[in-house]
């Protein structure tokens, strides 16, 4: 069994030419395969191996203002007829609905991401041996007592055809190696490696500088375990992209999804404090804050040439010089709000999933006028705290009031790192926080971070998404001591 796109295309073309497909206002057929493998370790033992080949076809029809949808893991000419009948059967007798979609350009194209090593072509024994050797090196270090590891790999193939004439084939590869270390004394202390989830081949994992990372982790976990507790109060915060990506995801990514703004969608992440009227008006942050939605960014987890409605993706401003500039849309939401075109934010995580409006890569742009490096940013801050790595968080259902922790917190005095503090969270609301952004670092401090599993919808779907940011400076942010809860 393999993804036979030549055969699948023939099935779809034949069906789209048939009388049946002509009965509906719009019809799209998506063949999709997701190879997923997760190898996880606890110390030197394999904890779990999850391996799945999820392949099938779905049909979505628009008829009289209503969506019908059906899918099957069996792929044949007959199946396509059958699932069309099911999808059409759902809407055939419904009264007129409200769904409209934008009219979009038609494409016939193929886009295969270039990777050096497809992780599914590496023997599993080799991957296990490699992770085991890293774990072995980690556990040899004197300050580390336990270590968890996981390597998630995804290879995705999508063939999309619609009744307007689009015919698009795409392949993407994603990888997420993650390592967590534990020290028991004087109290339980955890630390993460700065491996990132990426849209790259196995070479990202093979080439990652684990030797240096292990030495750093051994020193950092020791320093973290004996760090003094933070004293709550207002601080200047210099936030690393390894921490800021999550704040961008929660306070900007989710709140600028137009379906949430319109209260069309509220599952998982709630709705939004932002409004359509706020476009061009809402002061989201300081003039240093420039945020783009970009599914064309190299190695971005949400990057793809065409989305799952056949719309060519692009880079667009979401926040420009602190002002709300645009919202994320798919074809339905764009039409619903009176727009001519979607900005390409549709995604389905499996062949059997209804495509939803999903977040593009949402990133904070680096400083365009001054190439400020990390040391420059420390000097500009003077006194404060430098935060690295992500931790837990909470945010309300309007994506407004929030609290974020982190992995490492460094005390900075007169532009120099003088030691570590611990048990810190920063608390603010979306507008106050982004308005307090007084400087952003240059390109040299920029890093593309992200998440593999952003949840949305019912039934729930997960989506991968990247968030880039430079090291950024925020003035007078409320810091809490999470241990004393004050
Ligand atoms: Zn999310």
Coordinates of C-alpha atoms in Angstrom, one line a residue, residues 92-460:
X92 CA -30.0 17.5 0.2
X93 CA -33.2 18.1 2.1
X94 CA -32.0 20.9 4.4
X95 CA -33.6 24.3 4.2
X96 CA -31.4 27.0 2.8
X97 CA -28.3 27.6 4.9
X98 CA -26.0 30.6 5.3
X99 CA -22.7 29.3 4.1
X100 CA -21.0 31.1 1.2
X101 CA -17.4 30.8 0.1
X102 CA -15.1 33.3 -1.7
X103 CA -14.3 32.6 -5.3
X104 CA -10.6 31.9 -5.6
X105 CA -8.0 31.3 -8.3
X106 CA -7.7 27.9 -9.8
X107 CA -4.3 26.1 -9.6
X108 CA -2.7 23.0 -11.0
X109 CA 0.6 22.6 -9.1
X110 CA 2.8 20.3 -7.2
X111 CA 4.9 21.3 -4.2
X112 CA 7.1 18.8 -2.4
X113 CA 9.2 20.1 0.5
X114 CA 12.9 19.3 0.1
X115 CA 14.3 17.4 3.0
X116 CA 17.7 15.7 3.1
X117 CA 16.5 12.7 5.1
X118 CA 12.9 11.5 5.2
X119 CA 12.6 10.2 8.8
X120 CA 10.5 7.3 7.6
X121 CA 13.4 6.1 5.5
X122 CA 15.6 5.8 8.6
X123 CA 15.3 2.3 10.2
X124 CA 13.6 2.5 13.5
X125 CA 16.5 0.5 15.1
X126 CA 18.8 3.3 14.1
X127 CA 16.6 6.0 15.6
X128 CA 16.2 4.0 18.9
X129 CA 20.0 3.5 19.1
X130 CA 20.6 7.2 18.5
X131 CA 18.1 8.4 21.2
X132 CA 19.4 5.8 23.6
X133 CA 23.0 7.1 23.1
X134 CA 21.8 10.7 23.8
X135 CA 20.0 9.5 26.9
X136 CA 23.1 7.6 28.0
X137 CA 25.2 10.8 27.7
X138 CA 22.6 12.9 29.6
X139 CA 22.4 10.4 32.5
X140 CA 26.2 10.3 32.9
X141 CA 26.1 14.0 33.9
X142 CA 26.4 14.4 37.7
X143 CA 23.6 16.9 38.1
X144 CA 20.9 15.0 36.2
X145 CA 19.0 12.2 37.9
X146 CA 16.3 11.3 35.4
X147 CA 15.6 12.1 31.7
X148 CA 12.7 11.7 29.3
X149 CA 13.0 11.8 25.6
X150 CA 10.6 11.8 22.7
X151 CA 10.9 12.1 18.9
X152 CA 7.7 12.7 17.0
X153 CA 7.9 12.5 13.2
X154 CA 5.2 13.3 10.7
X155 CA 5.2 12.9 6.9
X156 CA 2.1 14.3 5.2
X157 CA 0.9 13.9 1.6
X158 CA -2.2 15.8 0.3
X159 CA -3.8 15.6 -3.1
X160 CA -6.6 18.2 -3.5
X161 CA -9.0 18.6 -6.4
X162 CA -12.1 20.8 -6.5
X163 CA -15.0 21.4 -8.9
X164 CA -13.5 24.8 -9.9
X165 CA -10.6 22.9 -11.6
X166 CA -7.8 23.1 -9.0
X167 CA -5.5 20.1 -8.8
X168 CA -2.8 20.4 -6.1
X169 CA -0.3 17.9 -4.7
X170 CA 1.9 18.6 -1.7
X171 CA 4.2 16.9 0.7
X172 CA 5.5 18.1 4.1
X173 CA 7.7 16.7 6.8
X174 CA 7.7 17.7 10.5
X175 CA 9.9 16.7 13.4
X176 CA 9.7 17.3 17.1
X177 CA 12.5 16.0 19.3
X178 CA 12.0 16.9 23.0
X179 CA 14.1 16.1 26.1
X180 CA 13.2 16.8 29.7
X181 CA 15.7 16.4 32.6
X182 CA 15.1 16.1 36.3
X183 CA 17.2 16.8 39.4
X184 CA 15.9 15.6 42.7
X185 CA 17.9 17.7 45.2
X186 CA 17.4 19.9 47.1
X187 CA 13.9 19.8 45.5
X188 CA 12.6 18.5 42.2
X189 CA 13.9 20.7 39.3
X190 CA 13.2 20.2 35.6
X191 CA 14.9 21.5 32.5
X192 CA 14.2 21.2 28.8
X193 CA 16.6 21.0 25.9
X194 CA 16.2 23.8 23.3
X195 CA 15.3 21.5 20.5
X196 CA 12.4 23.0 18.6
X197 CA 9.5 21.5 16.6
X198 CA 10.4 22.1 13.0
X199 CA 9.3 21.4 9.5
X200 CA 12.5 19.8 8.4
X201 CA 13.9 16.4 7.7
X202 CA 15.6 13.9 10.1
X203 CA 18.8 15.9 9.5
X204 CA 17.6 18.5 12.0
X205 CA 17.7 15.8 14.7
X206 CA 21.0 14.2 13.5
X207 CA 22.8 17.6 13.3
X208 CA 21.5 19.0 16.6
X209 CA 24.5 19.8 18.9
X210 CA 23.6 17.5 21.7
X211 CA 27.1 17.4 23.2
X212 CA 27.1 21.1 23.9
X213 CA 23.4 21.1 24.9
X214 CA 24.1 18.3 27.5
X215 CA 26.9 20.3 29.1
X216 CA 24.8 23.4 29.3
X217 CA 21.8 21.4 30.7
X218 CA 24.1 19.9 33.4
X219 CA 25.2 23.3 34.5
X220 CA 21.8 25.0 34.2
X221 CA 19.8 22.4 36.1
X222 CA 22.3 22.7 39.0
X223 CA 22.1 26.6 39.0
X224 CA 18.3 26.4 38.7
X225 CA 18.0 24.0 41.6
X226 CA 19.9 26.4 43.9
X227 CA 18.5 29.6 42.5
X228 CA 16.8 32.0 44.9
X229 CA 13.1 32.6 44.7
X230 CA 12.0 35.6 42.8
X231 CA 10.6 38.5 44.9
X232 CA 7.3 39.5 43.4
X233 CA 7.0 43.0 42.0
X234 CA 7.4 44.9 38.7
X235 CA 10.3 44.1 36.5
X236 CA 11.7 44.8 33.1
X237 CA 11.7 41.5 31.2
X238 CA 13.9 40.5 28.3
X239 CA 12.1 37.6 26.8
X240 CA 13.8 35.1 24.6
X241 CA 11.9 33.7 21.5
X242 CA 12.0 30.3 23.2
X243 CA 9.5 31.8 25.7
X244 CA 7.8 34.6 23.7
X245 CA 6.5 32.2 21.0
X246 CA 3.9 30.9 23.4
X247 CA 2.7 34.3 24.5
X248 CA 2.4 35.3 20.8
X249 CA 0.4 32.1 20.2
X250 CA -2.0 32.6 23.0
X251 CA -2.5 36.3 23.1
X252 CA -2.1 37.2 19.4
X253 CA -2.4 34.0 17.3
X254 CA -5.7 32.8 18.8
X255 CA -7.3 36.2 19.3
X256 CA -6.8 37.2 15.6
X257 CA -8.6 34.1 14.2
X258 CA -11.6 35.8 12.6
X259 CA -13.9 32.9 13.3
X260 CA -13.3 33.5 17.0
X261 CA -13.6 37.2 16.7
X262 CA -17.0 36.7 15.0
X263 CA -18.1 34.2 17.8
X264 CA -18.4 31.6 15.1
X265 CA -16.0 29.4 16.9
X266 CA -15.2 29.3 20.6
X267 CA -14.1 25.7 21.3
X268 CA -10.8 25.1 23.2
X269 CA -9.4 28.6 23.0
X270 CA -12.5 30.7 23.5
X271 CA -13.4 33.8 21.5
X272 CA -11.5 37.1 21.4
X273 CA -11.4 40.6 22.8
X274 CA -10.6 41.9 19.3
X275 CA -13.3 42.9 16.8
X276 CA -13.6 43.4 13.1
X277 CA -14.3 47.1 13.7
X278 CA -10.9 47.2 15.4
X279 CA -9.0 46.7 12.2
X280 CA -6.9 49.8 11.7
X281 CA -8.1 51.1 15.0
X282 CA -7.3 48.8 17.9
X283 CA -4.0 49.6 19.6
X284 CA -2.7 46.2 20.2
X285 CA 0.8 47.1 21.3
X286 CA 3.6 49.6 21.0
X287 CA 4.9 50.8 17.6
X288 CA 7.7 48.2 18.0
X289 CA 5.1 45.4 17.6
X290 CA 4.9 44.2 14.0
X291 CA 3.2 40.8 13.6
X292 CA 2.8 38.8 10.4
X293 CA 0.8 35.8 9.5
X294 CA 3.0 33.8 7.1
X295 CA 2.5 30.3 5.7
X296 CA 5.3 30.9 3.2
X297 CA 8.1 31.1 5.8
X298 CA 10.8 28.5 5.3
X299 CA 10.6 25.6 7.7
X300 CA 7.5 27.0 9.4
X301 CA 5.3 24.2 10.8
X302 CA 2.1 25.8 9.2
X303 CA 4.0 26.6 5.9
X304 CA 2.5 25.2 2.8
X305 CA 2.1 26.6 -0.7
X306 CA -1.7 26.0 -0.9
X307 CA -4.1 25.6 2.0
X308 CA -6.7 22.8 2.3
X309 CA -9.2 24.9 0.3
X310 CA -6.8 25.3 -2.6
X311 CA -6.0 28.9 -1.7
X312 CA -2.4 30.0 -2.4
X313 CA -0.8 31.1 0.9
X314 CA 0.8 34.4 1.5
X315 CA 2.4 36.7 4.1
X316 CA 0.2 39.3 5.6
X317 CA 0.3 41.9 8.3
X318 CA -1.7 41.1 11.4
X319 CA -0.4 44.0 13.6
X320 CA 1.5 46.9 12.0
X321 CA 3.4 49.4 14.2
X322 CA 1.1 48.3 17.1
X323 CA -2.2 48.6 15.3
X324 CA -4.5 45.7 14.4
X325 CA -4.1 45.4 10.7
X326 CA -5.8 42.1 9.7
X327 CA -7.4 38.9 10.9
X328 CA -6.9 35.2 9.8
X329 CA -9.5 33.8 7.4
X330 CA -10.6 30.8 5.4
X331 CA -13.0 30.9 2.4
X332 CA -16.1 30.7 4.4
X333 CA -15.2 33.2 7.1
X334 CA -13.8 35.6 4.5
X335 CA -17.1 35.4 2.5
X336 CA -19.1 35.7 5.7
X337 CA -17.4 38.9 6.6
X338 CA -17.9 40.4 3.1
X339 CA -14.3 39.9 1.9
X340 CA -13.3 39.0 -1.7
X341 CA -10.6 36.5 -0.8
X342 CA -9.4 34.2 2.0
X343 CA -5.9 34.7 3.3
X344 CA -5.2 31.0 3.1
X345 CA -5.7 29.8 6.7
X346 CA -7.5 26.4 6.2
X347 CA -6.1 23.2 7.5
X348 CA -7.3 19.6 8.1
X349 CA -5.2 17.4 10.3
X350 CA -6.4 14.1 8.7
X351 CA -8.2 12.8 5.7
X352 CA -11.2 12.4 7.8
X353 CA -11.2 15.9 9.3
X354 CA -13.4 18.7 8.1
X355 CA -11.0 21.6 7.2
X356 CA -11.1 24.4 9.7
X357 CA -9.8 27.9 9.8
X358 CA -6.4 27.4 11.5
X359 CA -3.6 29.7 12.5
X360 CA -0.8 30.5 10.0
X361 CA 2.7 30.9 11.4
X362 CA 2.2 34.1 13.5
X363 CA 5.5 35.9 14.2
X364 CA 6.9 39.1 15.7
X365 CA 9.2 40.8 13.2
X366 CA 12.8 41.7 14.3
X367 CA 14.0 45.2 14.4
X368 CA 14.1 46.6 10.8
X369 CA 16.2 49.7 11.6
X370 CA 18.8 48.6 14.2
X371 CA 20.5 45.2 14.3
X372 CA 20.5 44.9 18.0
X373 CA 22.2 41.8 19.3
X374 CA 21.5 40.0 22.6
X375 CA 24.2 42.0 24.5
X376 CA 22.7 45.3 23.2
X377 CA 19.3 44.2 24.4
X378 CA 20.8 43.4 27.9
X379 CA 22.4 46.8 28.0
X380 CA 19.2 48.6 26.9
X381 CA 17.3 46.8 29.7
X382 CA 19.9 47.6 32.4
X383 CA 18.2 45.9 35.4
X384 CA 15.6 43.2 35.0
X385 CA 15.1 39.5 34.3
X386 CA 15.9 37.5 31.2
X387 CA 13.5 34.7 30.5
X388 CA 14.3 31.6 28.4
X389 CA 12.2 28.6 27.5
X390 CA 8.5 28.0 27.9
X391 CA 6.5 26.7 30.8
X392 CA 2.9 26.6 31.9
X393 CA 0.4 29.3 31.2
X394 CA -3.2 30.4 31.6
X395 CA -5.3 32.9 29.6
X396 CA -9.0 33.8 29.8
X397 CA -11.5 32.9 27.1
X398 CA -11.3 36.4 25.5
X399 CA -7.5 35.9 25.2
X400 CA -6.9 38.9 27.4
X401 CA -5.8 38.4 31.0
X402 CA -2.9 36.0 31.2
X403 CA 0.0 34.5 33.2
X404 CA 3.0 32.7 31.8
X405 CA 5.9 31.0 33.4
X406 CA 9.2 29.9 31.8
X407 CA 12.1 27.5 32.0
X408 CA 15.1 29.6 33.1
X409 CA 15.1 33.1 34.7
X410 CA 18.3 35.1 34.9
X411 CA 18.7 38.2 37.1
X412 CA 20.3 41.1 35.1
X413 CA 22.0 44.1 36.8
X414 CA 23.4 47.0 34.8
X415 CA 23.2 44.9 31.6
X416 CA 25.0 41.8 33.0
X417 CA 23.6 38.4 34.0
X418 CA 24.4 38.0 37.7
X419 CA 22.6 34.8 38.6
X420 CA 19.4 32.8 38.4
X421 CA 16.0 33.2 40.1
X422 CA 13.2 30.7 40.1
X423 CA 9.4 30.2 40.6
X424 CA 8.5 33.2 38.4
X425 CA 5.5 34.0 36.4
X426 CA 4.6 37.2 34.5
X427 CA 1.1 38.5 34.6
X428 CA -0.6 41.1 32.4
X429 CA -3.3 41.6 29.8
X430 CA -2.8 41.4 26.1
X431 CA -2.9 45.1 25.3
X432 CA -0.9 46.3 28.3
X433 CA 1.7 43.7 27.7
X434 CA 2.3 44.4 24.1
X435 CA 2.1 48.2 24.7
X436 CA 5.0 47.8 27.2
X437 CA 7.2 46.3 24.5
X438 CA 9.8 49.0 24.3
X439 CA 12.4 47.4 22.0
X440 CA 12.8 44.3 19.8
X441 CA 16.1 42.7 18.9
X442 CA 17.6 42.4 15.4
X443 CA 17.6 39.5 13.0
X444 CA 20.6 37.8 14.9
X445 CA 18.3 37.3 17.9
X446 CA 15.4 35.9 15.9
X447 CA 14.4 32.3 16.2
X448 CA 11.5 30.3 14.8
X449 CA 9.8 28.3 17.6
X450 CA 6.4 26.7 17.8
X451 CA 4.0 23.9 18.7
X452 CA 3.0 20.6 17.2
X453 CA -0.4 20.3 18.7
X454 CA -2.6 23.4 18.8
X455 CA -6.1 22.2 19.4
X456 CA -9.3 23.4 17.9
X457 CA -12.8 22.3 16.9
X458 CA -15.3 19.6 17.8
X459 CA -14.4 16.8 17.0
X460 CA -11.0 18.1 18.0

